[in-house]
mmCIF file of C-alpha atoms in Angstrom:
data_model
loop_
_atom_site.group_PDB
_atom_site.id
_atom_site.type_symbol
_atom_site.label_atom_id
_atom_site.label_comp_id
_atom_site.label_asym_id
_atom_site.label_seq_id
_atom_site.Cartn_x
_atom_site.Cartn_y
_atom_site.Cartn_z
ATOM 1 C CA MET M 548 96.943 19.790 -29.855
ATOM 2 C CA GLU M 549 93.850 20.531 -27.796
ATOM 3 C CA TYR M 550 94.903 23.972 -26.555
ATOM 4 C CA GLU M 551 96.971 25.278 -29.440
ATOM 5 C CA ASN M 552 97.506 29.055 -29.204
ATOM 6 C CA LYS M 553 96.768 29.002 -25.460
ATOM 7 C CA LYS M 554 99.441 30.498 -23.204
ATOM 8 C CA ILE M 555 99.872 29.569 -19.531
ATOM 9 C CA ILE M 556 102.215 31.088 -16.997
ATOM 10 C CA LEU M 557 103.220 28.311 -14.627
ATOM 11 C CA GLY M 558 104.317 29.826 -11.330
ATOM 12 C CA VAL M 559 106.530 27.519 -9.276
ATOM 13 C CA THR M 560 107.305 28.181 -5.604
ATOM 14 C CA GLY M 561 109.640 26.394 -3.214
ATOM 15 C CA GLY M 562 107.381 23.617 -1.976
ATOM 16 C CA ILE M 563 108.426 19.987 -1.594
ATOM 17 C CA ALA M 564 105.815 19.005 -4.225
ATOM 18 C CA ILE M 565 107.676 21.005 -6.884
ATOM 19 C CA HIS M 566 108.637 17.842 -8.786
ATOM 20 C CA LYS M 567 104.980 17.404 -9.735
ATOM 21 C CA SER M 568 105.119 20.751 -11.522
ATOM 22 C CA LEU M 569 107.539 19.190 -14.014
ATOM 23 C CA ASP M 570 104.915 16.581 -14.853
ATOM 24 C CA LEU M 571 102.234 19.281 -15.112
ATOM 25 C CA ALA M 572 104.377 21.323 -17.510
ATOM 26 C CA SER M 573 105.031 18.231 -19.617
ATOM 27 C CA GLN M 574 101.333 17.306 -19.809
ATOM 28 C CA LEU M 575 100.365 20.855 -20.802
ATOM 29 C CA VAL M 576 103.001 21.010 -23.544
ATOM 30 C CA LYS M 577 101.745 17.679 -24.938
ATOM 31 C CA GLN M 578 98.270 19.223 -25.222
ATOM 32 C CA GLY M 579 99.579 22.150 -27.245
ATOM 33 C CA VAL M 580 99.797 24.749 -24.500
ATOM 34 C CA SER M 581 102.558 27.335 -24.618
ATOM 35 C CA VAL M 582 103.989 27.066 -21.103
ATOM 36 C CA HIS M 583 106.084 29.867 -19.605
ATOM 37 C CA VAL M 584 107.566 29.067 -16.204
ATOM 38 C CA VAL M 585 108.281 31.683 -13.544
ATOM 39 C CA MET M 586 110.191 30.410 -10.501
ATOM 40 C CA THR M 587 110.836 31.889 -7.080
ATOM 41 C CA GLU M 588 114.367 31.876 -5.708
ATOM 42 C CA ASN M 589 113.506 29.122 -3.225
ATOM 43 C CA ALA M 590 112.092 27.001 -6.041
ATOM 44 C CA THR M 591 115.477 27.068 -7.808
ATOM 45 C CA ARG M 592 117.057 25.532 -4.706
ATOM 46 C CA LEU M 593 114.927 22.410 -5.218
ATOM 47 C CA ILE M 594 114.898 22.040 -9.021
ATOM 48 C CA GLN M 595 117.213 23.546 -11.620
ATOM 49 C CA PRO M 596 115.486 26.036 -13.989
ATOM 50 C CA LEU M 597 117.058 24.189 -16.922
ATOM 51 C CA GLN M 598 114.703 21.254 -16.342
ATOM 52 C CA PHE M 599 111.653 23.475 -16.728
ATOM 53 C CA GLN M 600 113.221 25.211 -19.726
ATOM 54 C CA VAL M 601 113.797 21.927 -21.562
ATOM 55 C CA ILE M 602 110.290 20.618 -20.787
ATOM 56 C CA SER M 603 108.454 23.885 -21.539
ATOM 57 C CA ARG M 604 110.664 24.797 -24.529
ATOM 58 C CA ASN M 605 110.621 28.386 -23.323
ATOM 59 C CA PRO M 606 112.997 30.482 -21.198
ATOM 60 C CA VAL M 607 112.338 30.424 -17.455
ATOM 61 C CA LEU M 608 111.808 33.809 -15.788
ATOM 62 C CA LEU M 609 113.734 34.084 -12.517
ATOM 63 C CA ASP M 610 114.477 37.749 -11.976
ATOM 64 C CA ILE M 611 112.233 40.758 -12.450
ATOM 65 C CA PHE M 612 115.201 42.535 -14.048
ATOM 66 C CA ASP M 613 115.905 39.817 -16.627
ATOM 67 C CA LEU M 614 116.193 41.126 -20.186
ATOM 68 C CA GLY M 615 113.515 39.931 -22.577
ATOM 69 C CA THR M 616 113.540 39.524 -26.346
ATOM 70 C CA ASN M 617 111.833 42.877 -26.969
ATOM 71 C CA TRP M 618 111.624 46.285 -25.349
ATOM 72 C CA LYS M 619 108.952 45.262 -22.827
ATOM 73 C CA PRO M 620 109.950 43.972 -19.377
ATOM 74 C CA PRO M 621 109.502 40.173 -19.507
ATOM 75 C CA HIS M 622 107.008 40.029 -16.618
ATOM 76 C CA ILE M 623 104.772 42.603 -18.314
ATOM 77 C CA ASP M 624 105.070 40.874 -21.676
ATOM 78 C CA LEU M 625 104.014 37.574 -20.097
ATOM 79 C CA ALA M 626 101.204 39.110 -18.030
ATOM 80 C CA GLU M 627 99.623 40.835 -21.023
ATOM 81 C CA SER M 628 99.525 37.725 -23.218
ATOM 82 C CA ALA M 629 98.649 34.923 -20.775
ATOM 83 C CA ASP M 630 95.364 33.012 -20.857
ATOM 84 C CA LEU M 631 95.932 31.602 -17.365
ATOM 85 C CA LEU M 632 98.297 31.928 -14.412
ATOM 86 C CA ALA M 633 98.640 28.619 -12.549
ATOM 87 C CA ILE M 634 100.739 28.560 -9.369
ATOM 88 C CA VAL M 635 101.692 24.950 -8.629
ATOM 89 C CA PRO M 636 102.708 24.340 -5.910
ATOM 90 C CA ALA M 637 101.814 27.438 -3.896
ATOM 91 C CA THR M 638 103.427 27.837 -0.480
ATOM 92 C CA ALA M 639 101.850 29.602 2.482
ATOM 93 C CA ASN M 640 104.434 32.361 2.063
ATOM 94 C CA PHE M 641 103.509 33.060 -1.542
ATOM 95 C CA ILE M 642 99.761 32.948 -0.830
ATOM 96 C CA GLY M 643 100.317 35.527 1.911
ATOM 97 C CA LYS M 644 102.285 37.821 -0.401
ATOM 98 C CA MET M 645 99.725 37.589 -3.161
ATOM 99 C CA ALA M 646 96.761 38.174 -0.829
ATOM 100 C CA ASN M 647 98.357 41.381 0.385
ATOM 101 C CA GLY M 648 99.595 42.726 -2.935
ATOM 102 C CA ILE M 649 103.294 42.268 -2.175
ATOM 103 C CA ALA M 650 105.422 42.192 -5.337
ATOM 104 C CA ASP M 651 109.081 41.664 -4.440
ATOM 105 C CA ASP M 652 110.168 39.096 -7.028
ATOM 106 C CA ALA M 653 109.343 37.996 -10.566
ATOM 107 C CA LEU M 654 106.449 35.664 -9.730
ATOM 108 C CA SER M 655 104.703 37.935 -7.239
ATOM 109 C CA THR M 656 105.022 40.831 -9.704
ATOM 110 C CA VAL M 657 103.539 38.710 -12.488
ATOM 111 C CA ALA M 658 100.691 37.705 -10.157
ATOM 112 C CA ILE M 659 99.560 41.309 -9.635
ATOM 113 C CA SER M 660 100.086 42.203 -13.317
ATOM 114 C CA VAL M 661 97.988 39.548 -15.088
ATOM 115 C CA HIS M 662 94.427 40.167 -16.250
ATOM 116 C CA CYS M 663 93.593 36.494 -16.861
ATOM 117 C CA PRO M 664 92.140 33.811 -14.546
ATOM 118 C CA ILE M 665 94.412 32.662 -11.704
ATOM 119 C CA LEU M 666 94.555 29.092 -10.380
ATOM 120 C CA ILE M 667 96.379 28.234 -7.158
ATOM 121 C CA ALA M 668 97.221 24.716 -5.943
ATOM 122 C CA PRO M 669 98.471 24.948 -2.330
ATOM 123 C CA ALA M 670 100.819 22.395 -0.819
ATOM 124 C CA MET M 671 102.061 22.609 2.767
ATOM 125 C CA GLU M 672 101.919 20.960 6.187
ATOM 126 C CA GLU M 673 98.458 20.538 7.707
ATOM 127 C CA HIS M 674 99.112 22.920 10.612
ATOM 128 C CA MET M 675 100.256 25.572 8.151
ATOM 129 C CA TYR M 676 97.207 25.066 5.945
ATOM 130 C CA HIS M 677 94.847 25.386 8.919
ATOM 131 C CA ASN M 678 96.672 28.386 10.365
ATOM 132 C CA PRO M 679 94.106 31.207 10.731
ATOM 133 C CA TYR M 680 96.338 33.715 8.924
ATOM 134 C CA VAL M 681 96.762 31.367 5.970
ATOM 135 C CA LYS M 682 93.019 30.658 5.919
ATOM 136 C CA THR M 683 92.294 34.391 5.930
ATOM 137 C CA ASN M 684 94.656 34.926 3.001
ATOM 138 C CA ILE M 685 93.063 32.087 1.030
ATOM 139 C CA GLU M 686 89.551 33.401 1.636
ATOM 140 C CA LYS M 687 90.690 36.886 0.638
ATOM 141 C CA LEU M 688 92.002 35.596 -2.686
ATOM 142 C CA LYS M 689 88.874 33.521 -3.285
ATOM 143 C CA SER M 690 86.669 36.566 -2.680
ATOM 144 C CA ASN M 691 88.585 38.313 -5.459
ATOM 145 C CA GLY M 692 87.921 35.518 -7.941
ATOM 146 C CA VAL M 693 91.084 33.425 -7.595
ATOM 147 C CA GLU M 694 90.412 29.717 -8.158
ATOM 148 C CA PHE M 695 91.872 27.100 -5.808
ATOM 149 C CA VAL M 696 92.582 23.404 -6.282
ATOM 150 C CA GLU M 697 92.218 22.281 -2.678
ATOM 151 C CA PRO M 698 94.973 20.067 -1.212
ATOM 152 C CA LEU M 699 94.329 16.443 -0.366
ATOM 153 C CA TYR M 700 94.660 14.268 2.731
ATOM 154 C CA GLY M 701 97.748 12.060 2.630
ATOM 155 C CA ASP M 702 101.417 11.621 3.499
ATOM 156 C CA LEU M 703 103.199 14.928 4.139
ATOM 157 C CA ALA M 704 106.871 15.906 4.118
ATOM 158 C CA SER M 705 106.939 15.827 7.919
ATOM 159 C CA GLY M 706 106.191 12.111 7.883
ATOM 160 C CA HIS M 707 102.708 12.706 9.286
ATOM 161 C CA GLN M 708 99.391 12.378 7.479
ATOM 162 C CA GLY M 709 96.930 15.206 7.060
ATOM 163 C CA ILE M 710 95.425 17.798 4.726
ATOM 164 C CA GLY M 711 98.026 19.679 2.718
ATOM 165 C CA ARG M 712 99.230 17.283 0.040
ATOM 166 C CA LEU M 713 99.225 18.754 -3.481
ATOM 167 C CA ASN M 714 96.190 17.597 -5.411
ATOM 168 C CA THR M 715 96.648 15.187 -8.300
ATOM 169 C CA ILE M 716 97.979 16.391 -11.639
ATOM 170 C CA ASP M 717 94.843 15.001 -13.307
ATOM 171 C CA CYS M 718 92.685 17.181 -11.078
ATOM 172 C CA ILE M 719 94.812 20.268 -11.732
ATOM 173 C CA LEU M 720 94.687 19.595 -15.468
ATOM 174 C CA SER M 721 90.901 19.290 -15.290
ATOM 175 C CA ARG M 722 90.611 22.692 -13.609
ATOM 176 C CA VAL M 723 93.050 24.193 -16.120
ATOM 177 C CA SER M 724 90.902 22.795 -18.924
ATOM 178 C CA ARG M 725 87.742 24.372 -17.537
ATOM 179 C CA LEU M 726 89.422 27.741 -17.143
ATOM 180 C CA LEU M 727 91.000 27.664 -20.600
ATOM 181 C CA THR M 728 87.844 26.611 -22.400
ATOM 182 C CA GLY M 729 85.576 28.826 -20.311
ATOM 183 C CA ARG M 730 82.922 26.102 -20.352
ATOM 184 C CA GLN M 731 79.472 27.638 -20.008
ATOM 185 C CA ASP M 732 77.310 24.511 -20.104
ATOM 186 C CA LEU M 733 74.837 25.944 -17.572
ATOM 187 C CA GLN M 734 74.386 29.221 -19.395
ATOM 188 C CA GLY M 735 70.769 30.360 -19.188
ATOM 189 C CA LYS M 736 69.886 27.943 -16.384
ATOM 190 C CA LYS M 737 68.557 29.051 -13.001
ATOM 191 C CA LEU M 738 69.725 27.096 -9.996
ATOM 192 C CA VAL M 739 68.950 27.171 -6.271
ATOM 193 C CA VAL M 740 71.377 25.656 -3.750
ATOM 194 C CA THR M 741 70.872 25.185 -0.027
ATOM 195 C CA ALA M 742 73.904 25.027 2.244
ATOM 196 C CA GLY M 743 74.999 24.879 5.856
ATOM 197 C CA PRO M 744 73.125 23.903 9.008
ATOM 198 C CA THR M 745 69.838 25.146 10.412
ATOM 199 C CA ARG M 746 69.138 26.154 14.012
ATOM 200 C CA GLU M 747 66.003 25.297 15.967
ATOM 201 C CA TYR M 748 65.813 27.510 19.055
ATOM 202 C CA ILE M 749 64.805 26.201 22.478
ATOM 203 C CA ASP M 750 65.123 29.635 24.089
ATOM 204 C CA PRO M 751 66.999 32.841 23.114
ATOM 205 C CA THR M 752 70.386 31.303 23.983
ATOM 206 C CA ARG M 753 70.057 27.613 23.070
ATOM 207 C CA PHE M 754 69.315 25.779 19.859
ATOM 208 C CA ILE M 755 69.461 22.352 18.168
ATOM 209 C CA SER M 756 71.839 22.223 15.221
ATOM 210 C CA ASN M 757 74.613 20.175 13.565
ATOM 211 C CA PRO M 758 78.291 20.671 12.570
ATOM 212 C CA SER M 759 77.674 21.401 8.866
ATOM 213 C CA SER M 760 80.108 24.052 7.581
ATOM 214 C CA GLY M 761 78.275 24.756 4.321
ATOM 215 C CA LYS M 762 81.428 24.074 2.274
ATOM 216 C CA MET M 763 79.773 21.555 -0.055
ATOM 217 C CA GLY M 764 76.818 23.789 -0.930
ATOM 218 C CA TYR M 765 79.024 26.851 -1.369
ATOM 219 C CA ALA M 766 81.334 24.870 -3.682
ATOM 220 C CA ILE M 767 78.352 23.832 -5.824
ATOM 221 C CA ALA M 768 77.046 27.405 -5.980
ATOM 222 C CA GLU M 769 80.482 28.691 -6.984
ATOM 223 C CA ALA M 770 80.972 26.015 -9.656
ATOM 224 C CA ALA M 771 77.489 26.562 -11.119
ATOM 225 C CA GLN M 772 78.011 30.320 -11.324
ATOM 226 C CA ARG M 773 81.368 29.791 -13.022
ATOM 227 C CA ARG M 774 79.675 27.539 -15.570
ATOM 228 C CA GLY M 775 77.148 30.217 -16.485
ATOM 229 C CA ALA M 776 74.156 29.537 -14.216
ATOM 230 C CA ASP M 777 72.102 32.175 -12.447
ATOM 231 C CA VAL M 778 72.519 30.958 -8.860
ATOM 232 C CA ALA M 779 70.523 31.615 -5.695
ATOM 233 C CA LEU M 780 72.299 30.351 -2.568
ATOM 234 C CA ILE M 781 70.124 29.844 0.507
ATOM 235 C CA SER M 782 72.446 29.421 3.448
ATOM 236 C CA GLY M 783 72.123 28.567 7.086
ATOM 237 C CA PRO M 784 74.637 30.093 9.543
ATOM 238 C CA THR M 785 78.232 29.672 8.317
ATOM 239 C CA THR M 786 81.531 31.542 8.444
ATOM 240 C CA LEU M 787 82.018 31.293 4.667
ATOM 241 C CA SER M 788 82.136 34.201 2.244
ATOM 242 C CA PRO M 789 79.563 33.895 -0.557
ATOM 243 C CA PRO M 790 80.970 33.165 -4.021
ATOM 244 C CA ALA M 791 81.207 36.176 -6.300
ATOM 245 C CA GLY M 792 78.183 36.644 -8.548
ATOM 246 C CA VAL M 793 75.856 34.463 -6.459
ATOM 247 C CA GLU M 794 72.643 35.800 -4.893
ATOM 248 C CA LEU M 795 72.802 34.993 -1.172
ATOM 249 C CA CYS M 796 69.797 34.550 1.133
ATOM 250 C CA CYS M 797 70.674 33.940 4.803
ATOM 251 C CA VAL M 798 68.298 31.937 7.000
ATOM 252 C CA GLU M 799 68.461 30.221 10.385
ATOM 253 C CA THR M 800 65.608 27.761 10.903
ATOM 254 C CA ALA M 801 64.344 24.919 8.744
ATOM 255 C CA GLY M 802 61.065 26.789 8.319
ATOM 256 C CA GLU M 803 62.880 29.885 7.041
ATOM 257 C CA MET M 804 64.884 27.746 4.628
ATOM 258 C CA GLN M 805 61.728 26.046 3.379
ATOM 259 C CA ASP M 806 60.017 29.390 2.754
ATOM 260 C CA ALA M 807 63.061 30.776 0.945
ATOM 261 C CA VAL M 808 63.367 27.715 -1.312
ATOM 262 C CA LEU M 809 59.658 27.659 -2.194
ATOM 263 C CA ARG M 810 59.772 31.339 -3.155
ATOM 264 C CA VAL M 811 62.169 30.572 -6.006
ATOM 265 C CA TYR M 812 61.525 26.895 -6.807
ATOM 266 C CA ASP M 813 58.984 27.427 -9.577
ATOM 267 C CA LYS M 814 61.449 29.730 -11.367
ATOM 268 C CA VAL M 815 64.499 27.443 -11.351
ATOM 269 C CA ASN M 816 65.661 24.603 -13.603
ATOM 270 C CA ILE M 817 67.824 22.878 -10.989
ATOM 271 C CA ALA M 818 67.594 22.554 -7.209
ATOM 272 C CA VAL M 819 70.497 21.209 -5.152
ATOM 273 C CA MET M 820 69.619 20.460 -1.532
ATOM 274 C CA ALA M 821 73.056 20.364 0.118
ATOM 275 C CA ALA M 822 72.016 21.862 3.475
ATOM 276 C CA ALA M 823 71.957 19.781 6.654
ATOM 277 C CA VAL M 824 68.418 20.644 7.739
ATOM 278 C CA SER M 825 67.283 19.806 11.274
ATOM 279 C CA ASP M 826 64.760 16.962 11.247
ATOM 280 C CA TYR M 827 63.127 18.131 14.486
ATOM 281 C CA ARG M 828 62.354 21.375 16.309
ATOM 282 C CA PRO M 829 61.160 22.090 19.856
ATOM 283 C CA GLN M 830 57.372 22.011 20.173
ATOM 284 C CA ALA M 831 57.497 25.294 22.073
ATOM 285 C CA PHE M 832 59.937 28.191 22.177
ATOM 286 C CA SER M 833 60.608 29.830 25.516
ATOM 287 C CA PRO M 834 60.900 33.621 25.121
ATOM 288 C CA ASN M 835 63.011 33.712 28.273
ATOM 289 C CA LYS M 836 66.172 31.783 29.029
ATOM 290 C CA LEU M 837 65.365 28.488 30.754
ATOM 291 C CA LYS M 838 66.839 28.340 34.257
ATOM 292 C CA LYS M 839 68.497 25.374 35.872
ATOM 293 C CA SER M 840 65.801 24.000 38.139
ATOM 294 C CA SER M 841 66.477 20.253 38.216
ATOM 295 C CA ASP M 842 69.003 17.632 37.166
ATOM 296 C CA GLN M 843 67.060 16.856 34.000
ATOM 297 C CA LEU M 844 65.377 18.899 31.305
ATOM 298 C CA SER M 845 62.937 17.466 28.791
ATOM 299 C CA VAL M 846 62.368 19.310 25.531
ATOM 300 C CA PRO M 847 59.549 17.773 23.469
ATOM 301 C CA LEU M 848 60.347 17.804 19.763
ATOM 302 C CA GLU M 849 58.221 17.722 16.621
ATOM 303 C CA ARG M 850 59.079 16.922 13.033
ATOM 304 C CA ASN M 851 60.144 19.596 10.590
ATOM 305 C CA ALA M 852 58.802 19.317 7.076
ATOM 306 C CA ASP M 853 61.158 17.547 4.649
ATOM 307 C CA ILE M 854 62.067 20.282 2.157
ATOM 308 C CA ALA M 855 63.467 17.889 -0.450
ATOM 309 C CA GLU M 856 60.332 15.723 -0.268
ATOM 310 C CA ILE M 857 58.131 18.779 -0.812
ATOM 311 C CA LEU M 858 60.185 19.767 -3.857
ATOM 312 C CA GLY M 859 59.983 16.227 -5.207
ATOM 313 C CA GLN M 860 56.186 16.374 -5.022
ATOM 314 C CA ARG M 861 56.092 19.791 -6.738
ATOM 315 C CA LYS M 862 58.532 19.051 -9.556
ATOM 316 C CA ARG M 863 57.529 20.471 -12.932
ATOM 317 C CA GLY M 864 60.536 19.481 -14.999
ATOM 318 C CA GLN M 865 63.182 20.627 -12.509
ATOM 319 C CA ILE M 866 66.203 18.453 -11.800
ATOM 320 C CA LEU M 867 66.353 17.781 -8.081
ATOM 321 C CA VAL M 868 69.661 16.829 -6.444
ATOM 322 C CA CYS M 869 69.556 15.674 -2.809
ATOM 323 C CA PHE M 870 72.154 14.687 -0.211
ATOM 324 C CA ALA M 871 72.165 11.807 2.257
ATOM 325 C CA ALA M 872 74.566 11.946 5.191
ATOM 326 C CA GLU M 873 74.738 8.437 6.641
ATOM 327 C CA THR M 874 76.685 6.467 9.245
ATOM 328 C CA ASN M 875 75.643 2.948 8.174
ATOM 329 C CA ASN M 876 73.965 1.120 5.264
ATOM 330 C CA LEU M 877 74.994 4.000 3.020
ATOM 331 C CA VAL M 878 73.706 2.812 -0.342
ATOM 332 C CA GLU M 879 70.503 1.211 0.957
ATOM 333 C CA ASN M 880 69.486 4.290 2.946
ATOM 334 C CA ALA M 881 70.423 6.666 0.142
ATOM 335 C CA ARG M 882 68.486 4.701 -2.477
ATOM 336 C CA SER M 883 65.421 4.663 -0.242
ATOM 337 C CA LYS M 884 65.638 8.463 0.089
ATOM 338 C CA LEU M 885 66.129 8.823 -3.670
ATOM 339 C CA ILE M 886 62.826 7.063 -4.285
ATOM 340 C CA ASN M 887 60.820 8.528 -1.396
ATOM 341 C CA LYS M 888 61.854 12.108 -2.107
ATOM 342 C CA ASN M 889 61.481 11.733 -5.900
ATOM 343 C CA CYS M 890 65.010 13.051 -6.462
ATOM 344 C CA ASP M 891 66.823 12.770 -9.777
ATOM 345 C CA LEU M 892 70.271 12.385 -8.222
ATOM 346 C CA MET M 893 71.244 11.399 -4.689
ATOM 347 C CA VAL M 894 74.689 12.277 -3.317
ATOM 348 C CA ALA M 895 75.431 9.950 -0.402
ATOM 349 C CA ASN M 896 78.356 10.203 1.972
ATOM 350 C CA ASP M 897 79.465 8.312 5.034
ATOM 351 C CA ILE M 898 80.149 11.101 7.525
ATOM 352 C CA LEU M 899 82.313 8.751 9.601
ATOM 353 C CA ALA M 900 84.738 8.090 6.737
ATOM 354 C CA LYS M 901 88.191 9.637 7.109
ATOM 355 C CA GLY M 902 88.457 12.832 5.061
ATOM 356 C CA ALA M 903 84.706 13.111 4.540
ATOM 357 C CA GLY M 904 81.788 14.579 6.411
ATOM 358 C CA PHE M 905 81.061 17.856 8.147
ATOM 359 C CA GLY M 906 83.641 20.631 8.208
ATOM 360 C CA GLN M 907 86.104 18.936 5.857
ATOM 361 C CA ASP M 908 87.527 20.445 2.658
ATOM 362 C CA THR M 909 87.310 16.983 1.103
ATOM 363 C CA ASN M 910 84.548 14.429 0.674
ATOM 364 C CA ILE M 911 83.929 10.828 -0.362
ATOM 365 C CA VAL M 912 80.550 10.415 -2.040
ATOM 366 C CA THR M 913 78.507 7.876 -3.944
ATOM 367 C CA LEU M 914 76.178 9.096 -6.698
ATOM 368 C CA LEU M 915 72.888 7.262 -7.280
ATOM 369 C CA ASP M 916 70.118 7.867 -9.791
ATOM 370 C CA HIS M 917 67.102 5.876 -10.935
ATOM 371 C CA SER M 918 69.191 3.481 -12.992
ATOM 372 C CA ASP M 919 70.676 0.418 -11.335
ATOM 373 C CA LYS M 920 74.252 1.689 -11.435
ATOM 374 C CA ARG M 921 75.983 3.797 -8.818
ATOM 375 C CA GLU M 922 79.212 5.779 -8.996
ATOM 376 C CA GLN M 923 81.508 5.824 -5.998
ATOM 377 C CA LEU M 924 84.020 8.659 -6.093
ATOM 378 C CA PRO M 925 87.411 8.571 -4.342
ATOM 379 C CA LEU M 926 88.544 11.148 -1.785
ATOM 380 C CA LEU M 927 88.281 14.480 -3.603
ATOM 381 C CA SER M 928 88.077 18.132 -2.683
ATOM 382 C CA LYS M 929 84.528 19.422 -2.328
ATOM 383 C CA LYS M 930 85.187 21.711 -5.301
ATOM 384 C CA GLU M 931 85.958 18.654 -7.436
ATOM 385 C CA VAL M 932 82.862 16.863 -6.162
ATOM 386 C CA ALA M 933 80.799 19.960 -7.009
ATOM 387 C CA ASP M 934 81.896 19.902 -10.640
ATOM 388 C CA ILE M 935 81.273 16.161 -10.945
ATOM 389 C CA ILE M 936 77.736 16.611 -9.584
ATOM 390 C CA LEU M 937 77.117 19.395 -12.087
ATOM 391 C CA ASP M 938 78.539 17.220 -14.883
ATOM 392 C CA ARG M 939 75.833 14.668 -14.043
ATOM 393 C CA VAL M 940 73.179 17.392 -13.994
ATOM 394 C CA VAL M 941 74.282 18.656 -17.415
ATOM 395 C CA ALA M 942 74.120 15.081 -18.754
ATOM 396 C CA MET M 943 70.532 14.808 -17.460
ATOM 397 C CA ILE M 944 69.620 18.067 -19.157
ATOM 398 C CA ASP M 945 71.086 16.793 -22.426
ATOM 399 C CA GLU M 946 69.201 13.503 -22.116
ATOM 400 C CA ARG M 947 65.930 15.375 -21.695
ATOM 401 C CA GLY M 948 66.673 17.487 -24.721
#
């Protein structure tokens, strides 16, 4: 009974993945959690409340005006005593209501009444998930501290494949576990994370860059802060909102990123180099916009310094985590970088693999260290990958005593 005396409100909305919520409720009950289900009206059209009542061994709240067992309104009684609110699955409609403070049924009223952590696992069609209004609502909730279990790539109810499939129950349980236990295994540690692309300007209007979104680095910064670390996030240009509680330093060029990292490196315990830093920059910057004068334009380039390699040379007990984005010979190239840069952990990903690479919410990575073994992870959300990377870092800290 791992979580005896822990109380979870399981919010269930009318998504096609609702059947997985039955399994989630069952798994939580087996671990000793007191599960209290709140269903939307649409959810009851897909699964009978009785099924959740039998599995959870508690009454199911359907109506805000239901009578409870004491004088308090049931939704207030639940909200005041819960250790976690988990909404699985969460539809685009419910995310929109919650992001805008709309409380017109039992679940939405509970959601604005709780004072415990909130975990949301979206499930919807890919076009709905990528809709700009839905994205805005998700980012709004994230900025207010709501945790998300990102959906996966796979078969959808429409018969198509895409991002929007409810994440695995094992993954959701793992996130529930972290929120219930409040694991603080990086408490007292200082960590610097780089994220996003860099820009190397040719003239005031043109630059060399790459498609990095910064999502991987931001996920690592968010996870580290949640686990108790003091986090400095050094970010190239992105459209992402910084995680709450993280110190953000915005830069553009590789040189600016290098300077920002070196300013804090001697003070940190862990450095995670997740940024996609430009390898080259123009030899000369034109202060005026270059005009079209011929059919060809040559821009001589010169090497940027390798920030990770510099940190590897300057290590004084820090744990250095580096990334290798490859298109071929993934493991061989990543292992060579691991050695040459003097990294402690290399995170390698094939940017051509489906569901991985720049701009995705998911990733497929292989972890390498200085032992002979390597760990290849399946397709996971970048938030999941972030926690697995930090698990490896914590293990290294423990090994070093």
